RNA sequence: GUACCUGUAGCUCAAUUGGACAGAGCACCAGACUACGGAUCUGGGGGUUGCAGGUUCAACUCCUGCCAGGUACGCCA
């Protein structure tokens, strides 16, 4: 079962063989694949290769399609293959074959999903909040998207090293230490550390604006910290520890776990070595007292991340690796980090999940990493910033919405609905359901849209409980569980676990076909690093199911048909549970 | 100024990465049988895909130029 190719791969291989046999002159790089059809009238899958190839071979597209189809011969899955329009090959699956396919998926825990990641390792760098700052609604994207990518890759067999690369080192600590010494309220710090640290930081920051000597003192504290001063080190450790405790509380709530939590500070002692290596290789040199990596001129300027155009001229856009005061930049930390990861884990890829503002940084950093000999595939998955309807938010404007408040609000809204729709449920269960539904709604709101689109936060969108939302999918699961229970009650001793699946109704067949595509959705979502591909799939599956449920009887259907439909129901539930699980969304038995 | 991103139905978003008549949800209108959960289902209206060109059998998708918004562009991360 693990080696079962996906539906589209199986058909694609068959079509490719047909094309190659009919057209021996075909270039080796020609891509021949099939894709689901856009419309039901065109069958189930279509192959569009004939049109493109005909052009290259200077032949008539329909003739190419005809020849390929003839050479391909028959395929047990395909009941009908016909040529349409300028040269589309439309394939309609055989009902019985599709039924067998669904039966196989239904009895497989992975629903027929292959494990292309077996033997491969990826390092996934996500969430990465800054110490001493509260997690706000902007952090949910990196955390939730990163976590979904983690789960997706693990499911596909990859060994995933999820690393929370905390912002625990940098210039803000000088201001924090100064602020802590002068303004700290220890009771408040113990009770709500991050809130107090944030207050201290803002106050210290304002002070530094008004009083240059304050800023100098803060810088001195930072230098002391970096030099290993015991007292400052103790304070810093306390900041990190207290912050981490709050972060952990949120991660626990979100169901997010990491394999490593290595903040920037973890790489400290490696930084001088990185700069020395860059200098030794002639990649970096002194510039205005700072150490910078400049372009080596091997790339055309427009493709060179270390060049930029200004007033019609190409000018250097260097990557700073050491400031003129001797401190290191985050590019240096990222370089040290990737070198360390490459050495320790020998990954096939390192994936970074951050917001859109860091695109240039990552282009430069990847470029320099390559110059340092890093051959690992480096991927920057960026997502659009979250905004409020009135514009961007920032700590200084005081319009941040804390992540915990969002989660609280989500659970409250869900609870109100649960109490209304399931008054008979014990309150403890209602709360548990509300938790799963509320959190699911928040996560789904983010995961169901393209990560790269910009997001305007609104409460109603983040907490939607109907239509294209997590509760819609959870509701479908709950209804299936309910039907299966009723079956057990009404037909004691009955079993559908091994019942043959028959696809009588049109909606039933459509549901089965969609179910058979589960592996394709998972593979695509992981390959593109877009959880919304899977979310889309799951929503469509639920829609088909809801329609099936509403329009076709199960328990009142004749014996045989009844078991077939229940088996289909149960397979849909399995797909929804597995798919939502990959998105980090729970599926309570009752909602 | 330069680069990157975004612009699709009143609103929020999709569109299998160049495929056939651009699809969902929300909102709006009209309906749903003593079967299994109405957080549901069935049907309806709603579009010059920001604008203008170009490439080709085929463009929301690629190229060029504009318009609007966002982000970044040497010592913050």
XYZ file of C-alpha atoms (C1' of nucleotides) in Angstrom:
668
model
C 0.000 0.000 0.000
C 2.859 2.335 0.759
C 4.094 2.014 -2.777
C 0.728 2.771 -4.301
C 1.177 5.611 -6.781
C -1.319 8.426 -6.661
C -4.176 8.351 -9.109
C -2.715 11.087 -11.258
C 0.732 9.468 -11.237
C -0.689 6.172 -12.341
C -2.579 7.784 -15.209
C 0.328 10.083 -15.996
C 2.743 7.186 -16.351
C 0.325 5.414 -18.643
C -0.167 8.505 -20.822
C 3.559 9.217 -20.917
C 4.227 5.696 -22.142
C 1.644 6.206 -24.885
C 3.195 9.469 -26.020
C 6.725 8.111 -26.001
C 5.789 5.027 -27.921
C 3.788 6.964 -30.500
C 6.395 9.687 -30.839
C 9.903 8.242 -30.545
C 11.385 11.607 -31.475
C 10.002 13.143 -28.292
C 12.619 15.097 -26.343
C 13.602 13.503 -23.075
C 12.614 16.565 -21.091
C 9.012 16.572 -22.308
C 6.606 16.557 -19.380
C 3.537 14.418 -19.785
C 1.140 14.506 -16.883
C -2.546 14.404 -16.148
C -4.600 16.698 -13.980
C -8.115 16.604 -12.599
C -10.586 18.084 -15.044
C -12.049 21.466 -14.365
C -15.551 20.344 -15.156
C -17.445 17.148 -14.685
C -18.477 17.043 -18.329
C -14.869 16.440 -19.349
C -14.414 13.230 -17.404
C -12.258 12.818 -14.323
C -8.724 13.517 -15.455
C -7.310 15.220 -18.492
C -3.993 15.150 -20.277
C -3.025 18.372 -22.028
C 0.370 17.337 -23.334
C -0.618 16.901 -26.972
C -1.089 20.609 -27.678
C 2.288 21.700 -26.418
C 4.152 18.813 -27.974
C 2.439 19.149 -31.333
C 3.830 22.643 -31.522
C 7.378 21.475 -30.937
C 7.031 18.565 -33.359
C 5.165 20.620 -35.951
C 2.258 18.219 -36.090
C -1.490 18.560 -35.683
C -2.373 18.379 -32.003
C -5.415 16.191 -32.378
C -3.407 13.705 -34.425
C -0.725 13.627 -31.762
C -3.360 12.980 -29.131
C -4.942 10.288 -31.268
C -1.648 8.515 -31.857
C -0.665 8.676 -28.192
C -4.001 7.335 -27.121
C -3.824 4.474 -29.592
C -0.302 3.607 -28.478
C -1.241 3.774 -24.794
C -3.773 1.003 -25.274
C -6.170 0.242 -22.462
C -5.770 0.901 -18.768
C -7.829 -0.957 -16.187
C -8.748 2.298 -14.454
C -9.976 4.032 -17.562
C -13.465 3.349 -18.861
C -13.441 6.035 -21.491
C -10.770 8.140 -23.166
C -11.657 10.740 -25.710
C -10.138 13.638 -27.518
C -11.814 16.993 -27.221
C -11.288 20.556 -28.329
C -7.857 21.402 -29.725
C -6.327 18.187 -28.341
C -7.366 17.533 -24.765
C -7.449 13.899 -23.783
C -10.280 13.377 -21.350
C -10.217 10.307 -19.152
C -13.180 8.867 -17.346
C -12.481 6.353 -14.609
C -14.154 3.002 -14.434
C -16.683 2.947 -11.586
C -15.765 -0.509 -10.349
C -12.066 0.281 -10.450
C -12.652 3.493 -8.545
C -14.694 1.585 -5.990
C -11.837 -0.876 -5.457
C -9.450 2.031 -5.153
C -11.551 3.639 -2.452
C -11.825 0.327 -0.627
C -8.047 0.073 -0.586
C -7.703 3.621 0.720
C -10.405 3.011 3.310
C -8.520 0.114 4.808
C -5.210 1.964 4.874
C -4.308 4.167 7.821
C -2.550 6.567 5.442
C -5.365 6.584 2.892
C -2.905 5.536 0.247
C -0.445 8.354 0.818
C 3.136 7.496 -0.143
C 6.163 8.416 1.958
C 8.493 10.292 -0.407
C 10.350 11.730 2.576
C 11.629 8.407 3.879
C 15.322 8.739 4.559
C 15.266 12.514 4.188
C 15.654 15.216 6.778
C 14.406 18.761 6.844
C 15.078 21.447 9.391
C 12.068 23.674 9.919
C 12.650 27.062 11.479
C 9.419 28.681 12.588
C 7.545 30.710 15.189
C 10.720 32.280 16.617
C 9.227 34.997 18.820
C 11.316 37.624 20.523
C 12.000 37.231 24.190
C 10.411 39.874 26.402
C 7.700 40.662 23.888
C 4.203 39.228 24.053
C 3.034 36.980 21.260
C 0.352 38.846 19.360
C -1.939 37.956 16.505
C 0.918 38.510 14.039
C 2.763 35.529 15.512
C -0.007 33.121 14.826
C 0.824 32.884 11.158
C 4.398 31.702 11.522
C 3.411 29.372 14.320
C 0.358 27.822 12.749
C 1.683 27.641 9.189
C 5.052 26.334 10.383
C 3.397 23.728 12.531
C 1.235 22.528 9.633
C 4.325 22.204 7.443
C 5.954 20.240 10.236
C 3.045 17.809 10.443
C 2.721 17.481 6.673
C 6.365 16.620 6.187
C 6.443 14.183 9.063
C 3.404 12.436 7.602
C 5.212 12.105 4.288
C 8.077 10.320 5.978
C 10.542 13.132 6.464
C 12.579 13.351 9.595
C 11.702 16.873 10.709
C 13.821 18.910 13.049
C 11.493 21.697 14.173
C 13.559 24.433 15.707
C 12.202 27.480 17.502
C 14.910 30.012 16.750
C 14.077 32.448 19.537
C 15.055 36.087 19.308
C 16.927 35.965 22.571
C 19.972 38.028 21.726
C 20.316 41.554 20.484
C 20.447 45.214 21.229
C 17.099 45.292 23.012
C 18.688 43.601 26.019
C 20.771 46.638 26.872
C 17.628 48.729 27.153
C 15.870 45.951 29.021
C 18.609 45.595 31.587
C 18.751 49.336 32.175
C 14.984 49.464 32.403
C 14.794 46.488 34.705
C 17.277 48.006 37.103
C 15.326 51.240 37.356
C 11.667 50.519 36.778
C 11.016 46.875 37.576
C 8.029 45.947 39.680
C 9.057 42.511 40.925
C 5.567 41.461 41.901
C 4.272 42.312 38.440
C 7.285 40.576 36.899
C 6.526 37.348 38.749
C 2.826 37.530 37.995
C 3.002 38.440 34.340
C 6.619 38.571 33.216
C 6.273 39.466 29.576
C 3.779 42.198 30.212
C 6.104 43.727 32.762
C 9.149 43.344 30.504
C 7.271 44.980 27.701
C 6.319 47.896 29.959
C 9.920 48.219 31.078
C 11.205 48.069 27.542
C 8.850 50.739 26.246
C 9.714 53.008 29.157
C 13.438 52.469 28.742
C 13.139 53.052 25.013
C 11.377 56.361 25.589
C 13.971 57.346 28.127
C 16.736 56.662 25.617
C 15.058 58.973 23.128
C 14.978 61.794 25.626
C 18.299 61.167 27.269
C 21.353 60.162 25.187
C 23.303 59.215 28.275
C 20.644 56.607 29.022
C 21.198 55.096 25.627
C 24.951 55.036 26.180
C 24.451 53.310 29.491
C 22.191 50.751 27.826
C 24.813 50.060 25.206
C 27.377 49.595 27.953
C 25.089 47.063 29.647
C 24.784 45.200 26.388
C 28.545 45.076 25.982
C 28.851 43.770 29.527
C 26.247 41.117 28.836
C 28.006 40.003 25.700
C 31.315 39.948 27.524
C 29.835 37.543 30.032
C 29.210 39.825 33.007
C 27.699 37.609 35.674
C 24.992 39.949 36.897
C 23.748 40.882 33.439
C 23.926 37.296 32.389
C 21.719 36.368 35.337
C 19.155 39.000 34.377
C 19.171 37.896 30.774
C 18.637 34.274 31.765
C 15.737 35.332 33.891
C 14.166 37.230 30.977
C 14.523 34.240 28.694
C 13.236 31.771 31.241
C 10.199 33.819 32.183
C 9.350 34.531 28.566
C 9.742 30.921 27.611
C 7.328 29.878 30.318
C 4.656 32.081 28.764
C 5.452 30.966 25.254
C 5.190 27.354 26.366
C 1.760 27.979 27.753
C 0.606 29.267 24.370
C 2.327 26.471 22.462
C 0.665 23.917 24.697
C -2.672 25.512 23.959
C -1.997 25.465 20.243
C -0.686 21.911 20.301
C 2.678 23.029 18.967
C 5.866 21.242 19.931
C 9.448 21.737 18.855
C 12.340 19.349 18.665
C 14.769 22.122 19.491
C 14.536 25.538 21.045
C 17.802 27.110 20.166
C 17.735 30.851 20.335
C 20.163 33.103 18.583
C 22.298 33.121 21.716
C 23.031 29.439 21.227
C 25.259 30.340 18.284
C 27.108 33.162 19.964
C 30.550 31.742 20.231
C 30.482 30.738 16.576
C 29.947 34.252 15.247
C 33.554 35.504 15.228
C 34.565 32.363 13.372
C 31.975 32.979 10.662
C 33.241 36.497 10.049
C 36.838 35.326 10.091
C 36.002 32.660 7.552
C 34.267 35.170 5.295
C 37.248 37.477 5.502
C 39.695 34.672 4.855
C 37.788 33.630 1.760
C 37.892 37.216 0.582
C 34.102 37.485 0.701
C 33.907 40.091 3.429
C 35.895 43.213 4.085
C 35.941 46.312 6.194
C 33.690 49.179 5.163
C 33.213 52.265 7.333
C 34.313 50.252 10.314
C 31.773 47.496 9.698
C 32.473 44.166 8.052
C 30.394 43.577 4.941
C 30.001 40.977 2.251
C 30.013 42.614 -1.160
C 29.039 41.224 -4.512
C 31.757 39.236 -6.255
C 30.303 40.296 -9.596
C 29.735 36.796 -10.933
C 25.990 37.239 -11.221
C 24.289 39.734 -13.487
C 23.436 42.696 -11.253
C 19.702 42.221 -11.515
C 19.977 38.693 -10.116
C 22.539 39.617 -7.498
C 21.049 40.179 -4.046
C 24.138 42.154 -3.112
C 23.485 44.773 -5.781
C 20.777 47.351 -6.108
C 19.856 50.010 -8.603
C 19.680 53.602 -7.540
C 19.252 56.627 -9.786
C 19.946 54.466 -12.823
C 23.194 53.119 -11.448
C 24.071 49.759 -9.938
C 25.321 50.137 -6.436
C 26.454 47.628 -3.855
C 23.850 46.375 -1.389
C 26.194 44.701 1.041
C 25.279 42.210 3.696
C 26.545 43.329 7.081
C 28.118 40.670 9.227
C 29.707 42.825 11.906
C 28.774 46.285 13.057
C 31.332 49.008 13.533
C 30.986 48.647 17.296
C 32.040 45.039 17.019
C 28.610 43.489 17.557
C 27.243 40.950 15.105
C 24.140 41.158 12.932
C 21.412 38.678 12.437
C 22.846 37.698 9.072
C 25.874 36.471 10.969
C 23.691 34.520 13.356
C 21.759 32.983 10.472
C 24.999 31.957 8.774
C 26.349 30.396 11.953
C 23.015 28.667 12.430
C 22.825 27.163 8.969
C 26.432 25.972 9.129
C 25.711 24.339 12.450
C 22.525 22.730 11.175
C 24.181 21.442 8.034
C 26.900 19.853 10.110
C 24.690 18.417 12.811
C 21.694 17.163 10.842
C 22.888 16.895 7.227
C 19.394 17.958 6.119
C 18.080 17.833 2.561
C 16.502 21.224 3.106
C 16.199 23.967 5.652
C 12.856 25.749 5.574
C 12.385 29.149 7.188
C 8.925 30.481 7.905
C 8.893 34.243 8.431
C 6.956 37.272 7.343
C 7.356 39.039 4.031
C 9.652 41.763 5.334
C 12.584 39.420 5.437
C 12.700 38.489 1.769
C 15.765 40.527 0.949
C 17.534 39.357 4.050
C 17.000 35.728 3.109
C 18.065 36.241 -0.474
C 21.296 37.787 0.740
C 21.804 35.239 3.467
C 21.215 32.287 1.113
C 23.610 33.818 -1.375
C 26.366 34.244 1.192
C 25.698 30.790 2.618
C 26.313 29.311 -0.830
C 29.529 31.256 -1.092
C 30.512 29.635 2.183
C 29.933 26.248 0.625
C 26.495 25.397 1.993
C 24.843 23.152 -0.578
C 21.699 22.331 1.375
C 18.484 23.439 -0.279
C 17.413 26.610 1.502
C 13.783 27.672 1.324
C 12.210 30.855 2.579
C 8.496 30.420 3.081
C 7.233 33.911 3.680
C 3.753 34.984 4.552
C 1.937 38.287 4.337
C 1.945 40.577 7.318
C -1.134 40.730 9.402
C -2.786 44.118 9.562
C -5.717 45.651 11.265
C -8.431 47.321 9.211
C -7.046 50.702 10.293
C -3.495 49.801 9.266
C -0.451 48.114 10.705
C -0.152 47.586 14.392
C 2.836 47.963 16.632
C 3.703 47.834 20.275
C 4.411 51.517 20.261
C 1.026 52.402 18.807
C -0.505 50.275 21.498
C -2.956 48.603 19.147
C -1.646 45.048 19.349
C -4.057 42.229 19.967
C -2.457 39.586 22.141
C -2.572 36.047 20.920
C -3.974 34.754 24.182
C -6.853 37.160 24.002
C -7.691 35.910 20.528
C -7.663 32.323 21.740
C -9.798 33.189 24.767
C -12.306 35.020 22.637
C -12.460 32.131 20.168
C -13.225 29.648 22.911
C -15.843 31.917 24.437
C -17.692 32.388 21.196
C -17.607 28.674 20.514
C -18.829 27.924 24.024
C -21.841 30.168 23.601
C -22.825 28.212 20.516
C -22.183 24.811 22.039
C -24.356 25.682 25.021
C -27.105 26.652 22.664
C -26.905 23.682 20.298
C -25.970 20.978 22.807
C -27.609 21.952 26.089
C -27.731 18.320 27.192
C -23.958 18.017 27.140
C -22.190 18.118 30.530
C -20.487 21.454 30.999
C -17.002 19.961 31.115
C -17.600 18.389 27.714
C -19.055 21.626 26.378
C -15.874 23.408 27.400
C -13.712 20.773 25.807
C -15.693 20.971 22.578
C -15.597 24.766 22.626
C -11.835 24.648 23.034
C -11.360 22.376 20.027
C -13.843 24.299 17.900
C -12.600 27.761 18.855
C -8.935 26.960 18.335
C -9.743 25.084 15.161
C -11.557 28.129 13.813
C -8.628 30.420 14.531
C -6.101 28.074 12.962
C -8.249 27.312 9.966
C -8.844 30.994 9.260
C -5.096 31.304 8.695
C -4.402 27.967 7.088
C -7.227 28.143 4.570
C -5.766 31.026 2.659
C -2.637 31.421 0.626
C 0.154 32.233 3.098
C 1.500 34.933 0.827
C -1.594 37.038 0.628
C -1.780 39.916 3.031
C -4.160 39.414 5.854
C -6.391 41.976 7.410
C -7.412 40.805 10.814
C -11.054 40.972 11.770
C -12.664 39.181 14.645
C -15.478 37.859 12.522
C -13.131 36.306 10.012
C -10.780 34.826 12.571
C -13.660 33.348 14.505
C -15.981 32.250 11.699
C -17.954 29.202 12.719
C -19.931 28.483 9.575
C -19.356 28.124 5.869
C -15.724 27.585 4.944
C -14.480 27.161 8.477
C -13.029 24.528 10.779
C -16.343 23.886 12.550
C -17.946 23.012 9.217
C -15.373 20.240 8.808
C -15.594 19.212 12.448
C -19.352 19.108 12.149
C -19.114 16.724 9.205
C -16.874 14.456 11.297
C -19.252 14.555 14.228
C -22.219 13.669 12.056
C -20.364 10.706 10.630
C -19.475 9.480 14.100
C -23.112 9.825 15.013
C -24.298 7.843 12.000
C -21.817 5.068 12.688
C -23.065 4.856 16.278
C -26.662 4.652 15.104
C -25.737 1.864 12.738
C -24.208 -0.127 15.576
C -27.398 0.412 17.607
C -29.865 -0.454 14.871
C -27.944 -3.306 13.298
C -26.231 -5.186 16.081
C -23.710 -7.615 14.689
C -23.644 -5.761 11.354
C -20.367 -4.723 9.843
C -19.328 -2.497 6.985
C -15.573 -2.648 7.526
C -15.054 -5.011 4.626
C -18.215 -4.279 2.665
C -17.801 -3.780 -1.070
C -18.224 -0.167 -2.122
C -20.754 0.535 -4.854
C -21.038 3.932 -6.472
C -24.676 4.242 -7.459
C -25.509 7.912 -7.028
C -23.677 10.694 -8.845
C -22.834 12.470 -5.597
C -21.554 9.193 -4.215
C -19.217 8.722 -7.114
C -17.997 12.309 -6.892
C -17.312 11.808 -3.211
C -15.381 8.596 -3.865
C -13.299 10.233 -6.559
C -12.450 13.122 -4.303
C -11.571 10.758 -1.511
C -9.168 8.949 -3.784
C -7.305 12.235 -4.282
C -6.399 12.693 -0.649
C -2.728 11.808 -1.249
C -2.462 14.338 -4.061
C -3.687 17.137 -1.815
C -1.242 16.231 0.936
C 1.690 15.958 -1.463
C 0.862 19.240 -3.170
C 0.402 21.114 0.078
C 3.779 19.945 1.352
C 5.629 20.482 -1.930
C 4.355 24.038 -2.282
C 4.539 24.725 1.462
C 0.935 25.858 1.247
C -1.348 24.335 3.853
C -4.298 26.040 2.179
C -4.060 23.483 -0.634
C -4.964 20.795 1.873
C -7.546 22.998 3.604
C -9.241 23.589 0.245
C -9.299 19.898 -0.447
C -10.790 19.095 2.937
C -13.459 21.734 2.566
C -14.483 20.343 -0.818
C -14.542 16.869 0.656
C -16.834 18.088 3.414
C -19.075 19.852 0.957
C -19.430 16.705 -1.093
C -20.050 14.717 2.022
C -22.673 17.118 3.341
C -24.472 16.940 0.056
C -24.241 13.148 0.073
C -25.488 13.037 3.645
C -28.387 15.323 3.007
C -29.613 13.731 -0.188
C -28.958 10.020 0.122
C -30.270 7.708 2.857
C -27.767 5.525 4.710
C -29.485 3.641 7.485
C -32.721 3.288 5.529
C -30.966 2.058 2.424
C -31.256 -1.637 1.546
C -28.715 -3.985 3.049
C -25.510 -3.968 1.049
C -26.014 -0.433 -0.191
C -26.228 0.582 3.448
C -22.888 -0.992 4.291
C -21.281 0.445 1.192
C -22.391 3.940 2.163
C -21.307 3.555 5.742
C -17.903 2.394 4.634
C -17.650 5.481 2.464
C -18.728 7.639 5.417
C -16.130 6.078 7.603
C -13.416 6.614 4.993
C -14.431 10.272 4.655
C -14.191 10.652 8.414
C -10.744 9.087 8.346
C -9.636 11.500 5.622
C -11.046 14.507 7.472
C -9.461 13.445 10.752
C -6.115 12.790 9.129
C -6.222 15.968 7.063
C -7.319 18.226 9.887
C -4.732 16.534 12.071
C -2.084 17.591 9.567
C -3.308 21.150 9.974
C -3.139 20.835 13.740
C -6.919 20.922 14.123
C -8.727 18.536 16.430
C -11.864 16.594 15.538
C -14.018 15.910 18.583
C -16.399 12.965 18.319
C -19.291 15.309 19.131
C -19.415 19.024 18.708
C 14.306 56.339 -6.689
C 14.986 50.698 -7.058
C 13.352 45.739 -5.899
C 9.696 42.325 -4.157
C 4.494 41.402 -3.016
C -0.764 42.340 -3.547
C -5.091 43.965 -6.727
C -10.535 38.439 -8.966
C -18.592 38.966 -7.325
C -21.043 44.088 -2.385
C -17.366 41.647 1.504
C -13.492 37.552 2.632
C -10.863 34.289 -0.388
C -9.852 29.924 -4.442
C -8.397 28.774 -9.320
C -4.487 21.895 -9.991
C 1.438 27.018 -11.554
C -0.286 28.233 -19.421
C -5.767 24.717 -20.174
C -11.855 24.193 -21.894
C -17.722 28.343 -19.762
C -13.004 32.145 -13.536
C -15.114 28.855 -8.479
C -16.371 28.823 -2.945
C -17.916 31.128 1.712
C -20.401 35.403 3.896
C -24.377 38.737 2.845
C -29.140 38.904 -0.163
C -33.754 36.236 -2.362
C -36.774 31.594 -2.692
C -37.212 26.623 -0.850
C -35.908 21.486 2.197
C -40.103 15.006 2.737
C -41.684 12.521 10.422
C -33.754 9.242 7.562
C -29.183 9.388 9.817
C -27.392 16.174 14.061
C -30.553 22.660 10.400
C -23.010 24.776 12.741
C -26.691 21.453 7.242
C -28.829 20.937 2.287
C -31.410 22.591 -2.799
C -31.962 26.582 -6.212
C -31.277 31.959 -7.716
C -29.192 36.785 -8.773
C -24.270 38.859 -8.664
C -17.578 39.298 -13.034
C -14.528 43.597 -18.988
C -9.848 39.128 -13.114
C -6.909 47.389 -11.358
C -5.986 49.793 -16.599
C -3.624 49.538 -21.671
C -0.847 46.808 -24.992
C 1.900 42.185 -26.357
C 3.309 36.702 -26.686
C -0.125 31.751 -28.620
C -4.189 26.909 -30.407
C -5.169 28.708 -25.268
C -3.635 34.216 -20.298
C -6.299 35.552 -13.602
C -1.522 33.044 -14.628
C 4.005 34.838 -18.919
C 6.303 39.878 -21.085
C 6.107 45.565 -21.391
C 4.099 50.182 -19.635
C 0.923 52.663 -16.370
C -2.591 53.130 -11.617
C -3.488 51.949 -6.368
C -1.968 49.722 -1.669
C 1.857 47.150 1.227
C 6.979 45.883 2.453
C 12.128 46.291 2.142
C 16.525 48.770 0.610
C 24.404 49.526 5.734
C 25.331 49.093 11.165
C 17.156 46.697 14.350
C 15.869 41.473 14.042
